[in-house]
Structure formats: C-alpha cells, structure tokens
Amino acid sequence: MAGAERIDQQNSGFLAKVSVSSQLAECYKIGTRGSLKEWGRSANVTRGRKKSRPNNTNPTLNEVYMKKTLAILAAASLLAGANADEIVIKGSDTLGAKMVPQLAEAYKEAGNDESFEIAAEGSSSAFTNLLAGTADIGMSSRNIKDSETEEFTAKGMAIKDWTAAYDMIGVIVNEKSGVEGLTTEQIEGIFTGDITDWSEVGGDAGPISVYTRNTSSGTYKSFQEMAMNKRDYGADTQKMAGNEQIAEEVAKNANGIGYVGLAYTDKDGIKAIAVNDIELKPENAKDYPIARSLHYYTIEGKLSDAAAKFLAWATTDEKAMEVVERVGFIPAK
Amino acid sequence: MSDTNKQKSGGKKSKVAESFRKKGFQIFGLGAQDFIRFFFGGNASLAIIILILICVFLAREGIMFFPDHHKGLKSYRLAGQELVDYVGEEIDAHTSLYSAANVAYYAEVNRTSQEEDTILRAYRSVLANVENMTKKTWGRLEAWQEEKEDLEDELEDLLEDKEKLTEAAAAPAAAANDANADQAADTNESEDSAAKLAEVNKEIAAVEARMKELDAEIELLSEKLKKEVNVAIASDEAWDLGVGADQPPADSIDEIKEAVLFEAHPDADEEHAFIVEVKERSKEKKAKAAEELTGFKDTVKGIQAAVRPIRSYHSDLKKIAVENKREIEKFSTAPERRKALLEGAENTEDPEDKQEMLDRANAVDITEPEYDKINAPIYERVPEHEKLAADLKAETEKLYAALPEVSELETKSARESFGRAEVYNERFQNRVEENTEKVKEWRHDKNLSIFESATAFIFGKNWITNSSWHDFYGLLPLLSGSLLISIIALVVAVPFAVAAAVYVNQVAPYGEQNFVKPAIEFIEAIPSVVLGFFGILVFGETLRNVSQVEWLSWVPGFPMAERLTILNAGLLLAFMAIPTIFTLAEDALNNVPGALTENSLAMGASKLQTVFRVIVPTALSGIIAAVLLGFGRIVGETMVVLLVAGNKIKIPDFTEGLGVVAQPAHTMTGIIAQELGEVDEGSLHWRALFIVGMVLFCISLAVNFTAQKVLKKFQKI
C-alpha cells in the first residue's frame, strides 16, 4: 500500500514537472511570437499570453508549433533543468568553425547561462535545419536563394536576415612561390582551367594545382560569383572539405593555389596574394574585389528570447565585435 | 438452459485439458515449439524484408532521376544553352592551344635568367624555412616591439599631460606672486596640480623604466634571434628547397645566406642589395630574351587575339540563353510557387497578409514561354558563327604555322609544351569543323529521347553541380576513378594476401600461425577514417618525398606533384582489403581435404610441390571468390577515398600510361558522402546521387554473384 502511494507521488511529481515546464514552454513560445519585430525598440519583451496581443498574426501556426515544440521543450527542460536555454545554431563552416563558437564563449563569460549547440556543415544546411525546426539560428556565408525563400513561404514562415560580419576571401599560394599578386582575370583563368602553368602569370614554371571548397560550401559559390565571372570551376580543380584542408595542401605544394577565409590566411606555409594590387588587409575591405557579407538567418516570430538576445548581442556589442575581429572577420557595425 | 451451459463449458474444459495433456500449451492450434520456430524464422525473414525495402527505396528514389534528368537536358536544349556550349567548346579548345604555346614562350624567355631565378627561388625557400624555424623567438620579439610602440604612445600622452600641468601650476603661482588675493583657493589648486604633476612624473618614470627594460629585452632577443638564424641557416633543414627545385650555383650560396641573415628580422623591410641586384639582372635578361623572341611573342599574342571576336559572340549568346533559362525555370517552378503562396495564405489569419499573398499567387505567370520566340535572337545570330569559326580556324592555322619549329626551341619544357600544342591544335581544328556543323543543324525543339539522356548520364564526361550555368551529371569520371583505385588496390593486395594465406595455412608452424592470423585480421579493426588521416598526413607526404628521389624517376608518374592521389588511395585500400582476402583465401585452403595432401606426399612429392600443384589449384575457386569479395569491399569504401584520393572530378588522363596513378581522382562513394548532405531532398542532384548509389549497389551485387558462381562452378571437390 505504502509502496503504491509512493509510486503515485512520484508520478504526480513527474506530471507536475511536465505541466510546469510545458506551461513555461507555452508562455515562452507565445510570448516571443510577433514580439521580435519590436525587439529593437524595447529590450524588455514581456512574456504575455496570446490573447493580450491583438496584433499577433499567426495563431494557427502558433498552435502547430506549440504542439511540436511543447513536447520537445518539456522533455528538454526535464533533462536539463528549467533554467538553461539551449540555442541551436547550424550552417556555414566559415562562421561555425571559429567565430560563432568564440562568440558563444564570450557571451557566456559576459554573464549569460545559455548553452549552445553549434554545427557547421555548409551554408545550405542552415536553411534545411531552419525549415525542419532543428535550429534556432542559421549561419550562412551566402545570401538565401529564391528557391529556399519559397520553401519557407510554403510553410507560412518568413525569414529574417542579420548581417553577422564581413569576410574577405584570401587567394593563397605557397610561401615559397614567387607570385605576389594576381589580377581577377588571371584568377578567373586559373580557377576555370584556362591558365595551367605558373609561368603564364609571372611565376616560376610549374603546373598549377588548384584547390577549392566542395559544392556544399557557401564560399565555393561566393568565390565563383566574385572572382570567376560565374563561370564553372575547371575539371582539374580538387575539391577539399574545408578551409583548413586547403591551407594544408597549399602549404605542402609549391605549385598550389587555393582560397580561404581571412582568418585562415596566417597559417604556416602559405601567403595571401594581392588581388588587383590590393592587399588582403581588413582596412582594404571596401576595395578588395573578393569580399562578402556573412549572415545569420532566423524565422520571423519563431525565435526564442534567448536566441534573440544572443543575436542582438552578437551583432552590436563591443565585446562581440572584438571577438569577430580576433577571428579575422570585419565587424558588421 | 443452465444445464446445457454447464455441459458445454464442462465439455470445453475437458477438451482443453485433454489437449494440454497431449500437446502442451497451445494457441490457435500452435504449440510453444512452433512459436520458437516462428520467432527465429521471423527474424531471418525480417532481415530479408529490410533488404528488399532498401532496394525498393533506392530504386524508387533513384529511378525518378531519369525523367527528371531528361527534363533538365531538354530545358538545356530549349533555352539554347546547348548551342552556346558548342561555341564554348571551340573557345576552350582554342584556349588550351594558346596556353600551351604561351607556356612554351615563357619557358624560352625564362631560360636565359634561369640562374637568377634559381637563386631567387632558393632565397625565398631558405628565408621561409629559417623564419619557420625561428618562429618562436620571432613572435616574442614582435610582441615586445608592439608593447614598446604602445608604451611610446603612452609616454607621449603623459608628456603632454605633464606640459599642461606644469603650465597650470606655473600660472597660479605667477598670479599669486602678483596679487595676494584668494590665497587659500589658489594654494589648494596649486597643491592639487602639484600632486597631479608628481603623479604624472611618477608614471612617466615608470613607463620610461619599463621602456628601458623592454629595450634591453628587445636587444637580447634580437641577439638571440640572430644567433638562432645563424644556427638555422647552417642546418640542412633550412636548405630543403622543396619539391623538384634546383640547387642554386655554389658561388651564390654565401650571398644567399647573407641576404637571409639580413632579411630574417622583423625590423627588416627593404630587401638585401644582393637580392635586388639579382632581381634586376633577371628582369634585364628576360627583357633581352623577349626582344630576341619578339616574333614568337607576337605569334602567341596573335593566337590569343584571334579568339576575341568569337568570344564576344559567345558571351552575347550566353546572355540570351541565360535569360531563356530563367524564363523556362520560372515556368517550371510557377505551379509550385503558386501553391506555396496559396498555402501560405491559408496559414495566415491576418487579412491583409492573406490578401497580399493571394494577389501574389494570382499574379504568378503560369503560361508556357514561347520557345520559338525566346530562341529567335539566337537563331538570328547563328549564321554569323560559320564565318567567325572559319576565320578563327584560318587565323589559328596561319599563326600556328608561324610558330617557331620545335628544333629551334632550346628548353626541354618548351619542346614538351609544343608537343602538347600540336595535339591541342589538331583537337581544335577537329572541334571547329565538328561544331560548325552542329551549330548549323541545331534546333531548340529537336526531340530528345530518353535513351539519349540516359546515355548522357552513363557516358557523360562532366559532373558539374551547383553551377550558375547548367548542372551536368556524367557518371564516367566517378566510375573510372572508383574502378582505377580498386584495381590498383587489388593488384597490390592480392599477391600479399594470397601468399600470406598459403604461408599461414601450409607452411607456418603452429605458434606462428596463431600469431600471424589474428595480427592480419586485426587490420580490419582499424577505423577507415583513421587510415584516411594517416594517408593524408604521413603516407601521402612520404610517398611524394620518395617520388622526388632522382634514381626513382624512371617509375611512371614519379616525381609526383600531389600527395592526395589515386596511388595513395589505392595503396591504403589494398591495406584494407588484405584481411578480407586473406581470411577467405585461408578458409578456402583449409577446406582442401587432408587426404589430398597425404596422397600427394605419399606419392613422393615435396611439400612445395604439394602446395603449388595440389592444394592451391584445388582451392583456386575459393581464392578467386575471396579476391572478388575483396574487390566488393574496396569499391564500396568511402572514408579513405574521400580523404585521400584528391577529389578531382575528371576522367584520369590515360595518355600518361601507368603514370596515371599519380593523378588525383574522385569516386562514386566519395561524391555521395561529399554532396548528399547539401542537396535538397527530391531535387535532381539528390536523385543523381541516389543513382550513383544504385550503380555502386549493382557493382557489389554483380561481384558477389560472380563470386558465388565461381565458387560453385569451379569447385573441384
């Protein structure tokens, strides 16, 4: 008898916990919906119930998300305790390898207790994950494509673009190479396969080995658009898994050439060359021909308070800007 | 009523009881043993059902590739892109020819300044090496220098403050001398500023002290760096000039050393006089050589210029085709976009948003573009092509004839380049002839059979994805890469594995057997990703270094420029295949009946004769099956080839003979691993990867099937 009672108590305790956390989750979700638009104006977003919010736009969807997220959030809060918010960030390798993890660290150091899950698998994965609801924030080193925007429209979602930072893509060669600079035309020729020997561009004779990112990378596409006149990569190019691997191969191959983000150009054995006589330096960001902006993407209204707060911090705070600069990007502000 | 009931239930009970006694527990006439049997049978069939489901899933997702691909190719034709690419092919063929001639020209020009260039190259290499070797001290020195600069700034600020404070202190003092009014306040103020002044003075003293310390440190470090550089430059490591570099002339080595010593310091910003002089000399010599070769240069430039008219023609057409493609794409996605907007409208409750979405949905244009009309501008310009192409061909022919004779060239590399140029020239001429016809006959509405699009996949030479122009899905580069790597792996693995199996099974003493067998089988336990890393960092580098050794240069493909190559991947896969082949071959040898061995020995054959004349032939079918299964194992291996094969999506250039193994390649497994993560579900690219997976599946299936057949058919016992 006593045993049964104890079990009952445990059960009810369990149930109470579930209901408390699910209520929390509910408030949470509803409170953030629609409030994001006003985020910039007021830092104190109140968590109110839906009814008190006449300009809420999308209740049916709200319910759908609620049902989905309730279960997940309830389970998560049971496991992790009610206070810790997890911010899930997925997407580009360019952002996710260094910048965002370090931002997350700095954010925690600044006195916030959110936990982060960061996965860097290429820009495209930012959108697939946002669409599937498996990420709060998507990182992308390219602009969203029209076809991707449509997929969000189809699900009744609107996507919001935050500028994370600016990046310059450095063209790198082996440090022993005699080439100090190339023009964009020469770069186009090399990466499309029209130019195959270093002697054609003023270096010592030797067949050029071209290393590029693979097709899932945002940098692959950005470079194609900015430096190659949108032409296709030559068949002789070798597709590497990431910045790190390109730098590694170029460092080991005296005839190698490749491209990496600004942050990777100080690796051993490689040097960044000037493009159109403009050196790769942060202060030249405006004139340097192969520069681009990096983005965070979120779904309008479907962003947790914690994630919104983090984004606002990461795009404006002094400390965050310092981190961005330290990892080799140019702050957006 | 109750009576009958009683009887019935009683009857039932007794029946059940009877059956219990007879057969034990039963449901629906099935006993416990039947259930156990069904349980095991069920599990076995579940595995088969899952296998079938996998096949069905693969086939269902993959088979849709063909109609989608057909549609893609059709729109490629309808947009006029096909025609534009015909012209593009001519330009590409011409560019290769030009490039080869250009390389030859530069080889000739650079020949004169070879000595200087070698010196410069050696200087750069040694400098880089020395800098790397002294990096630590270098970095610390730089940090100190930065701190010193900061301190200098700070000192400047402080001195300024001091000046201000002194002035401020002097002013009231002067005023106090003049008139003795408001003494108290003034004294206070002057006391205040005096205190501040004292503080600033203190700070200045501190900064100056620190600067002095730093100066001493910097001097010490500079000395240390110089010493380190001196040590470094004397070491062999510093003079490692890298792959295939020539040694500089002996009399310049001291000067190179001096220049490096001069340059290897963070403070050095100008180049050493010697280097400047060598650079100047190299430039002069090149200029002189270029002057002598003006004719050659003009011809090469002429070849480059000849292509310009057709290039601008090509880019004009390209613009039209891109526009057409956009139209067609817009049409093909229109129903989806419309549906998306309608769905979105349904999901929205805000009437304004809803109306806006509905309006946008209605505004979507779903009429098919008129292909005749959009292609009209292309057709208009088609007739121009014949003349442009003929001009280009005639001009190139003329200029090609005007190039110097091969015998006039003085460098080997220029002669090699000319050899290539000859091949490219022939290709270019043929290409222009062929494509002129193609362009003339091209029709945007020409029917494209599904068979044609299937061949375009199976025999396609290009695999280009995520393109801004058109995505091509051709299997051949991937298939050839996969097969070539597997064949190399087999060629290497089979002798090792089979010989090891024969040795362990027949010759080795019992104790050795017990050690060797598990050791070889242990290889299988190494995760392939670990092998991949080993392949990149250790094996690839070693292989390339070995290939640089001079007396090995006769080996085809040596010296290798890359470290991620077919050979590297093949050798690692061979290592992975050895345990599979070894274990199966050893089993086959084990299955040879002992009577055969005994008979053979009894007939007076030696042990060796018995092994090679009796046992191995008897087990041959098993050994062949083992090899085939080993092949199946390596053709499906992913991680190693993805990391090590170099990922170049191009059919290996077999004209290099066996040297082909030194090239990088891409594989079917590698492409799936690399690209599947990124593609949209259900897109053509996605399906293409599925089809590649199916081809792999079929290869494995065929190999396994053959292995079984071989085992059965040629089994001698």
PDB file of C-alpha atoms in Angstrom, chain A residues 160-321:
ATOM      1  CA  LYS A 160      14.901  37.350 -41.345  1.00  0.00           C
ATOM      2  CA  ASP A 161      18.423  38.281 -42.351  1.00  0.00           C
ATOM      3  CA  TRP A 162      21.005  39.611 -39.869  1.00  0.00           C
ATOM      4  CA  THR A 163      24.392  40.734 -41.057  1.00  0.00           C
ATOM      5  CA  ALA A 164      26.916  38.877 -38.946  1.00  0.00           C
ATOM      6  CA  ALA A 165      30.170  40.288 -40.270  1.00  0.00           C
ATOM      7  CA  TYR A 166      32.094  40.903 -43.450  1.00  0.00           C
ATOM      8  CA  ASP A 167      34.568  38.442 -44.796  1.00  0.00           C
ATOM      9  CA  MET A 168      37.328  38.722 -47.318  1.00  0.00           C
ATOM     10  CA  ILE A 169      38.313  35.620 -49.220  1.00  0.00           C
ATOM     11  CA  GLY A 170      42.058  35.404 -49.494  1.00  0.00           C
ATOM     12  CA  VAL A 171      43.704  33.796 -52.506  1.00  0.00           C
ATOM     13  CA  ILE A 172      46.615  31.834 -51.097  1.00  0.00           C
ATOM     14  CA  VAL A 173      49.741  30.347 -52.627  1.00  0.00           C
ATOM     15  CA  ASN A 174      52.680  28.502 -51.168  1.00  0.00           C
ATOM     16  CA  GLU A 175      55.006  30.819 -49.250  1.00  0.00           C
ATOM     17  CA  LYS A 176      57.884  29.764 -51.472  1.00  0.00           C
ATOM     18  CA  SER A 177      56.076  30.902 -54.590  1.00  0.00           C
ATOM     19  CA  GLY A 178      57.436  33.956 -56.329  1.00  0.00           C
ATOM     20  CA  VAL A 179      53.966  35.232 -57.192  1.00  0.00           C
ATOM     21  CA  GLU A 180      52.981  38.236 -55.090  1.00  0.00           C
ATOM     22  CA  GLY A 181      49.800  39.299 -56.802  1.00  0.00           C
ATOM     23  CA  LEU A 182      47.281  38.388 -59.495  1.00  0.00           C
ATOM     24  CA  THR A 183      44.521  40.193 -61.319  1.00  0.00           C
ATOM     25  CA  THR A 184      40.933  38.990 -61.135  1.00  0.00           C
ATOM     26  CA  GLU A 185      41.217  37.971 -64.783  1.00  0.00           C
ATOM     27  CA  GLN A 186      44.189  35.767 -64.002  1.00  0.00           C
ATOM     28  CA  ILE A 187      42.374  34.279 -61.029  1.00  0.00           C
ATOM     29  CA  GLU A 188      39.388  33.525 -63.225  1.00  0.00           C
ATOM     30  CA  GLY A 189      41.704  31.895 -65.752  1.00  0.00           C
ATOM     31  CA  ILE A 190      43.414  29.768 -63.132  1.00  0.00           C
ATOM     32  CA  PHE A 191      40.278  28.532 -61.420  1.00  0.00           C
ATOM     33  CA  THR A 192      38.403  27.832 -64.672  1.00  0.00           C
ATOM     34  CA  GLY A 193      41.361  25.955 -66.097  1.00  0.00           C
ATOM     35  CA  ASP A 194      42.282  28.385 -68.894  1.00  0.00           C
ATOM     36  CA  ILE A 195      45.660  29.062 -67.309  1.00  0.00           C
ATOM     37  CA  THR A 196      47.543  25.947 -66.321  1.00  0.00           C
ATOM     38  CA  ASP A 197      51.128  26.993 -65.709  1.00  0.00           C
ATOM     39  CA  TRP A 198      52.637  29.444 -63.255  1.00  0.00           C
ATOM     40  CA  SER A 199      54.924  30.879 -65.912  1.00  0.00           C
ATOM     41  CA  GLU A 200      51.855  32.377 -67.613  1.00  0.00           C
ATOM     42  CA  VAL A 201      51.203  34.628 -64.647  1.00  0.00           C
ATOM     43  CA  GLY A 202      54.761  35.599 -63.821  1.00  0.00           C
ATOM     44  CA  GLY A 203      55.851  32.781 -61.554  1.00  0.00           C
ATOM     45  CA  ASP A 204      58.409  30.035 -61.904  1.00  0.00           C
ATOM     46  CA  ALA A 205      57.385  27.374 -64.397  1.00  0.00           C
ATOM     47  CA  GLY A 206      55.292  24.572 -62.974  1.00  0.00           C
ATOM     48  CA  PRO A 207      51.789  23.152 -63.423  1.00  0.00           C
ATOM     49  CA  ILE A 208      49.260  24.894 -61.185  1.00  0.00           C
ATOM     50  CA  SER A 209      47.427  22.722 -58.645  1.00  0.00           C
ATOM     51  CA  VAL A 210      44.089  24.311 -57.834  1.00  0.00           C
ATOM     52  CA  TYR A 211      42.332  23.559 -54.537  1.00  0.00           C
ATOM     53  CA  THR A 212      38.740  24.667 -53.991  1.00  0.00           C
ATOM     54  CA  ARG A 213      35.983  24.093 -51.469  1.00  0.00           C
ATOM     55  CA  ASN A 214      33.351  21.493 -52.300  1.00  0.00           C
ATOM     56  CA  THR A 215      29.946  22.292 -53.732  1.00  0.00           C
ATOM     57  CA  SER A 216      28.098  22.427 -50.404  1.00  0.00           C
ATOM     58  CA  SER A 217      30.176  25.386 -49.287  1.00  0.00           C
ATOM     59  CA  GLY A 218      28.900  28.941 -49.486  1.00  0.00           C
ATOM     60  CA  THR A 219      32.443  30.077 -50.191  1.00  0.00           C
ATOM     61  CA  TYR A 220      32.505  27.879 -53.297  1.00  0.00           C
ATOM     62  CA  LYS A 221      29.592  29.788 -54.723  1.00  0.00           C
ATOM     63  CA  SER A 222      30.654  33.225 -53.470  1.00  0.00           C
ATOM     64  CA  PHE A 223      34.077  32.831 -54.989  1.00  0.00           C
ATOM     65  CA  GLN A 224      32.550  31.745 -58.266  1.00  0.00           C
ATOM     66  CA  GLU A 225      30.415  34.850 -58.342  1.00  0.00           C
ATOM     67  CA  MET A 226      33.019  37.335 -57.159  1.00  0.00           C
ATOM     68  CA  ALA A 227      36.213  36.123 -58.770  1.00  0.00           C
ATOM     69  CA  MET A 228      35.262  33.832 -61.638  1.00  0.00           C
ATOM     70  CA  ASN A 229      32.597  35.738 -63.502  1.00  0.00           C
ATOM     71  CA  LYS A 230      30.131  32.971 -62.557  1.00  0.00           C
ATOM     72  CA  ARG A 231      31.968  30.538 -64.799  1.00  0.00           C
ATOM     73  CA  ASP A 232      32.281  26.906 -63.755  1.00  0.00           C
ATOM     74  CA  TYR A 233      35.335  25.600 -61.968  1.00  0.00           C
ATOM     75  CA  GLY A 234      37.785  23.762 -64.210  1.00  0.00           C
ATOM     76  CA  ALA A 235      37.713  19.986 -64.234  1.00  0.00           C
ATOM     77  CA  ASP A 236      41.246  19.882 -62.847  1.00  0.00           C
ATOM     78  CA  THR A 237      40.337  21.573 -59.564  1.00  0.00           C
ATOM     79  CA  GLN A 238      40.441  19.475 -56.420  1.00  0.00           C
ATOM     80  CA  LYS A 239      37.560  19.789 -54.016  1.00  0.00           C
ATOM     81  CA  MET A 240      38.629  19.934 -50.382  1.00  0.00           C
ATOM     82  CA  ALA A 241      36.467  19.574 -47.310  1.00  0.00           C
ATOM     83  CA  GLY A 242      37.258  22.901 -45.643  1.00  0.00           C
ATOM     84  CA  ASN A 243      39.442  25.999 -45.268  1.00  0.00           C
ATOM     85  CA  GLU A 244      41.845  24.096 -43.072  1.00  0.00           C
ATOM     86  CA  GLN A 245      42.439  21.378 -45.649  1.00  0.00           C
ATOM     87  CA  ILE A 246      43.003  23.855 -48.476  1.00  0.00           C
ATOM     88  CA  ALA A 247      45.568  25.754 -46.411  1.00  0.00           C
ATOM     89  CA  GLU A 248      47.233  22.454 -45.539  1.00  0.00           C
ATOM     90  CA  GLU A 249      47.516  21.290 -49.153  1.00  0.00           C
ATOM     91  CA  VAL A 250      48.730  24.646 -50.461  1.00  0.00           C
ATOM     92  CA  ALA A 251      51.319  24.783 -47.686  1.00  0.00           C
ATOM     93  CA  LYS A 252      52.660  21.423 -48.808  1.00  0.00           C
ATOM     94  CA  ASN A 253      52.569  22.042 -52.559  1.00  0.00           C
ATOM     95  CA  ALA A 254      54.902  24.652 -54.041  1.00  0.00           C
ATOM     96  CA  ASN A 255      52.630  24.932 -57.108  1.00  0.00           C
ATOM     97  CA  GLY A 256      49.391  25.091 -55.168  1.00  0.00           C
ATOM     98  CA  ILE A 257      46.780  27.834 -55.162  1.00  0.00           C
ATOM     99  CA  GLY A 258      43.511  27.997 -53.266  1.00  0.00           C
ATOM    100  CA  TYR A 259      41.209  30.321 -51.412  1.00  0.00           C
ATOM    101  CA  VAL A 260      40.356  30.579 -47.719  1.00  0.00           C
ATOM    102  CA  GLY A 261      38.627  32.974 -45.371  1.00  0.00           C
ATOM    103  CA  LEU A 262      40.632  35.888 -43.997  1.00  0.00           C
ATOM    104  CA  ALA A 263      41.002  34.109 -40.661  1.00  0.00           C
ATOM    105  CA  TYR A 264      42.950  31.259 -42.223  1.00  0.00           C
ATOM    106  CA  THR A 265      45.500  33.260 -44.158  1.00  0.00           C
ATOM    107  CA  ASP A 266      48.041  33.397 -41.325  1.00  0.00           C
ATOM    108  CA  LYS A 267      48.580  29.645 -41.337  1.00  0.00           C
ATOM    109  CA  ASP A 268      52.110  28.339 -41.734  1.00  0.00           C
ATOM    110  CA  GLY A 269      53.487  27.769 -45.180  1.00  0.00           C
ATOM    111  CA  ILE A 270      51.056  29.923 -47.131  1.00  0.00           C
ATOM    112  CA  LYS A 271      50.764  33.549 -48.065  1.00  0.00           C
ATOM    113  CA  ALA A 272      47.844  35.585 -49.265  1.00  0.00           C
ATOM    114  CA  ILE A 273      48.477  37.403 -52.522  1.00  0.00           C
ATOM    115  CA  ALA A 274      47.294  40.826 -53.578  1.00  0.00           C
ATOM    116  CA  VAL A 275      44.334  40.897 -55.957  1.00  0.00           C
ATOM    117  CA  ASN A 276      44.361  43.710 -58.497  1.00  0.00           C
ATOM    118  CA  ASP A 277      47.247  45.144 -56.432  1.00  0.00           C
ATOM    119  CA  ILE A 278      45.059  45.426 -53.353  1.00  0.00           C
ATOM    120  CA  GLU A 279      46.480  43.593 -50.398  1.00  0.00           C
ATOM    121  CA  LEU A 280      44.414  41.389 -48.169  1.00  0.00           C
ATOM    122  CA  LYS A 281      44.045  43.575 -45.108  1.00  0.00           C
ATOM    123  CA  PRO A 282      40.953  44.408 -43.074  1.00  0.00           C
ATOM    124  CA  GLU A 283      41.356  48.099 -43.816  1.00  0.00           C
ATOM    125  CA  ASN A 284      41.124  47.337 -47.549  1.00  0.00           C
ATOM    126  CA  ALA A 285      37.773  45.576 -47.171  1.00  0.00           C
ATOM    127  CA  LYS A 286      35.982  48.157 -49.290  1.00  0.00           C
ATOM    128  CA  ASP A 287      38.304  47.946 -52.288  1.00  0.00           C
ATOM    129  CA  TYR A 288      39.313  44.306 -52.165  1.00  0.00           C
ATOM    130  CA  PRO A 289      37.471  42.567 -55.000  1.00  0.00           C
ATOM    131  CA  ILE A 290      36.662  39.287 -53.239  1.00  0.00           C
ATOM    132  CA  ALA A 291      34.764  40.391 -50.132  1.00  0.00           C
ATOM    133  CA  ARG A 292      31.290  39.431 -48.994  1.00  0.00           C
ATOM    134  CA  SER A 293      28.909  39.679 -46.073  1.00  0.00           C
ATOM    135  CA  LEU A 294      28.104  36.820 -43.713  1.00  0.00           C
ATOM    136  CA  HIS A 295      24.616  36.268 -42.406  1.00  0.00           C
ATOM    137  CA  TYR A 296      22.556  34.888 -39.602  1.00  0.00           C
ATOM    138  CA  TYR A 297      19.107  33.778 -40.648  1.00  0.00           C
ATOM    139  CA  THR A 298      16.162  33.320 -38.322  1.00  0.00           C
ATOM    140  CA  ILE A 299      12.496  32.671 -38.782  1.00  0.00           C
ATOM    141  CA  GLU A 300      10.399  35.690 -38.107  1.00  0.00           C
ATOM    142  CA  GLY A 301       8.483  35.227 -34.884  1.00  0.00           C
ATOM    143  CA  LYS A 302       9.761  31.740 -34.234  1.00  0.00           C
ATOM    144  CA  LEU A 303      12.817  32.791 -32.332  1.00  0.00           C
ATOM    145  CA  SER A 304      13.288  32.114 -28.660  1.00  0.00           C
ATOM    146  CA  ASP A 305      14.043  35.020 -26.347  1.00  0.00           C
ATOM    147  CA  ALA A 306      17.406  33.558 -25.542  1.00  0.00           C
ATOM    148  CA  ALA A 307      18.399  33.293 -29.176  1.00  0.00           C
ATOM    149  CA  ALA A 308      17.115  36.781 -29.967  1.00  0.00           C
ATOM    150  CA  LYS A 309      19.055  38.204 -27.090  1.00  0.00           C
ATOM    151  CA  PHE A 310      22.168  36.436 -28.232  1.00  0.00           C
ATOM    152  CA  LEU A 311      21.780  37.706 -31.786  1.00  0.00           C
ATOM    153  CA  ALA A 312      21.242  41.264 -30.648  1.00  0.00           C
ATOM    154  CA  TRP A 313      24.352  40.968 -28.541  1.00  0.00           C
ATOM    155  CA  ALA A 314      26.426  39.288 -31.245  1.00  0.00           C
ATOM    156  CA  THR A 315      25.672  41.931 -33.853  1.00  0.00           C
ATOM    157  CA  THR A 316      26.046  45.068 -31.757  1.00  0.00           C
ATOM    158  CA  ASP A 317      28.009  44.586 -28.541  1.00  0.00           C
ATOM    159  CA  GLU A 318      31.573  45.900 -28.260  1.00  0.00           C
ATOM    160  CA  LYS A 319      32.870  42.627 -26.855  1.00  0.00           C
ATOM    161  CA  ALA A 320      31.281  40.682 -29.685  1.00  0.00           C
ATOM    162  CA  MET A 321      32.895  42.977 -32.222  1.00  0.00           C
TER     163      MET A 321
END
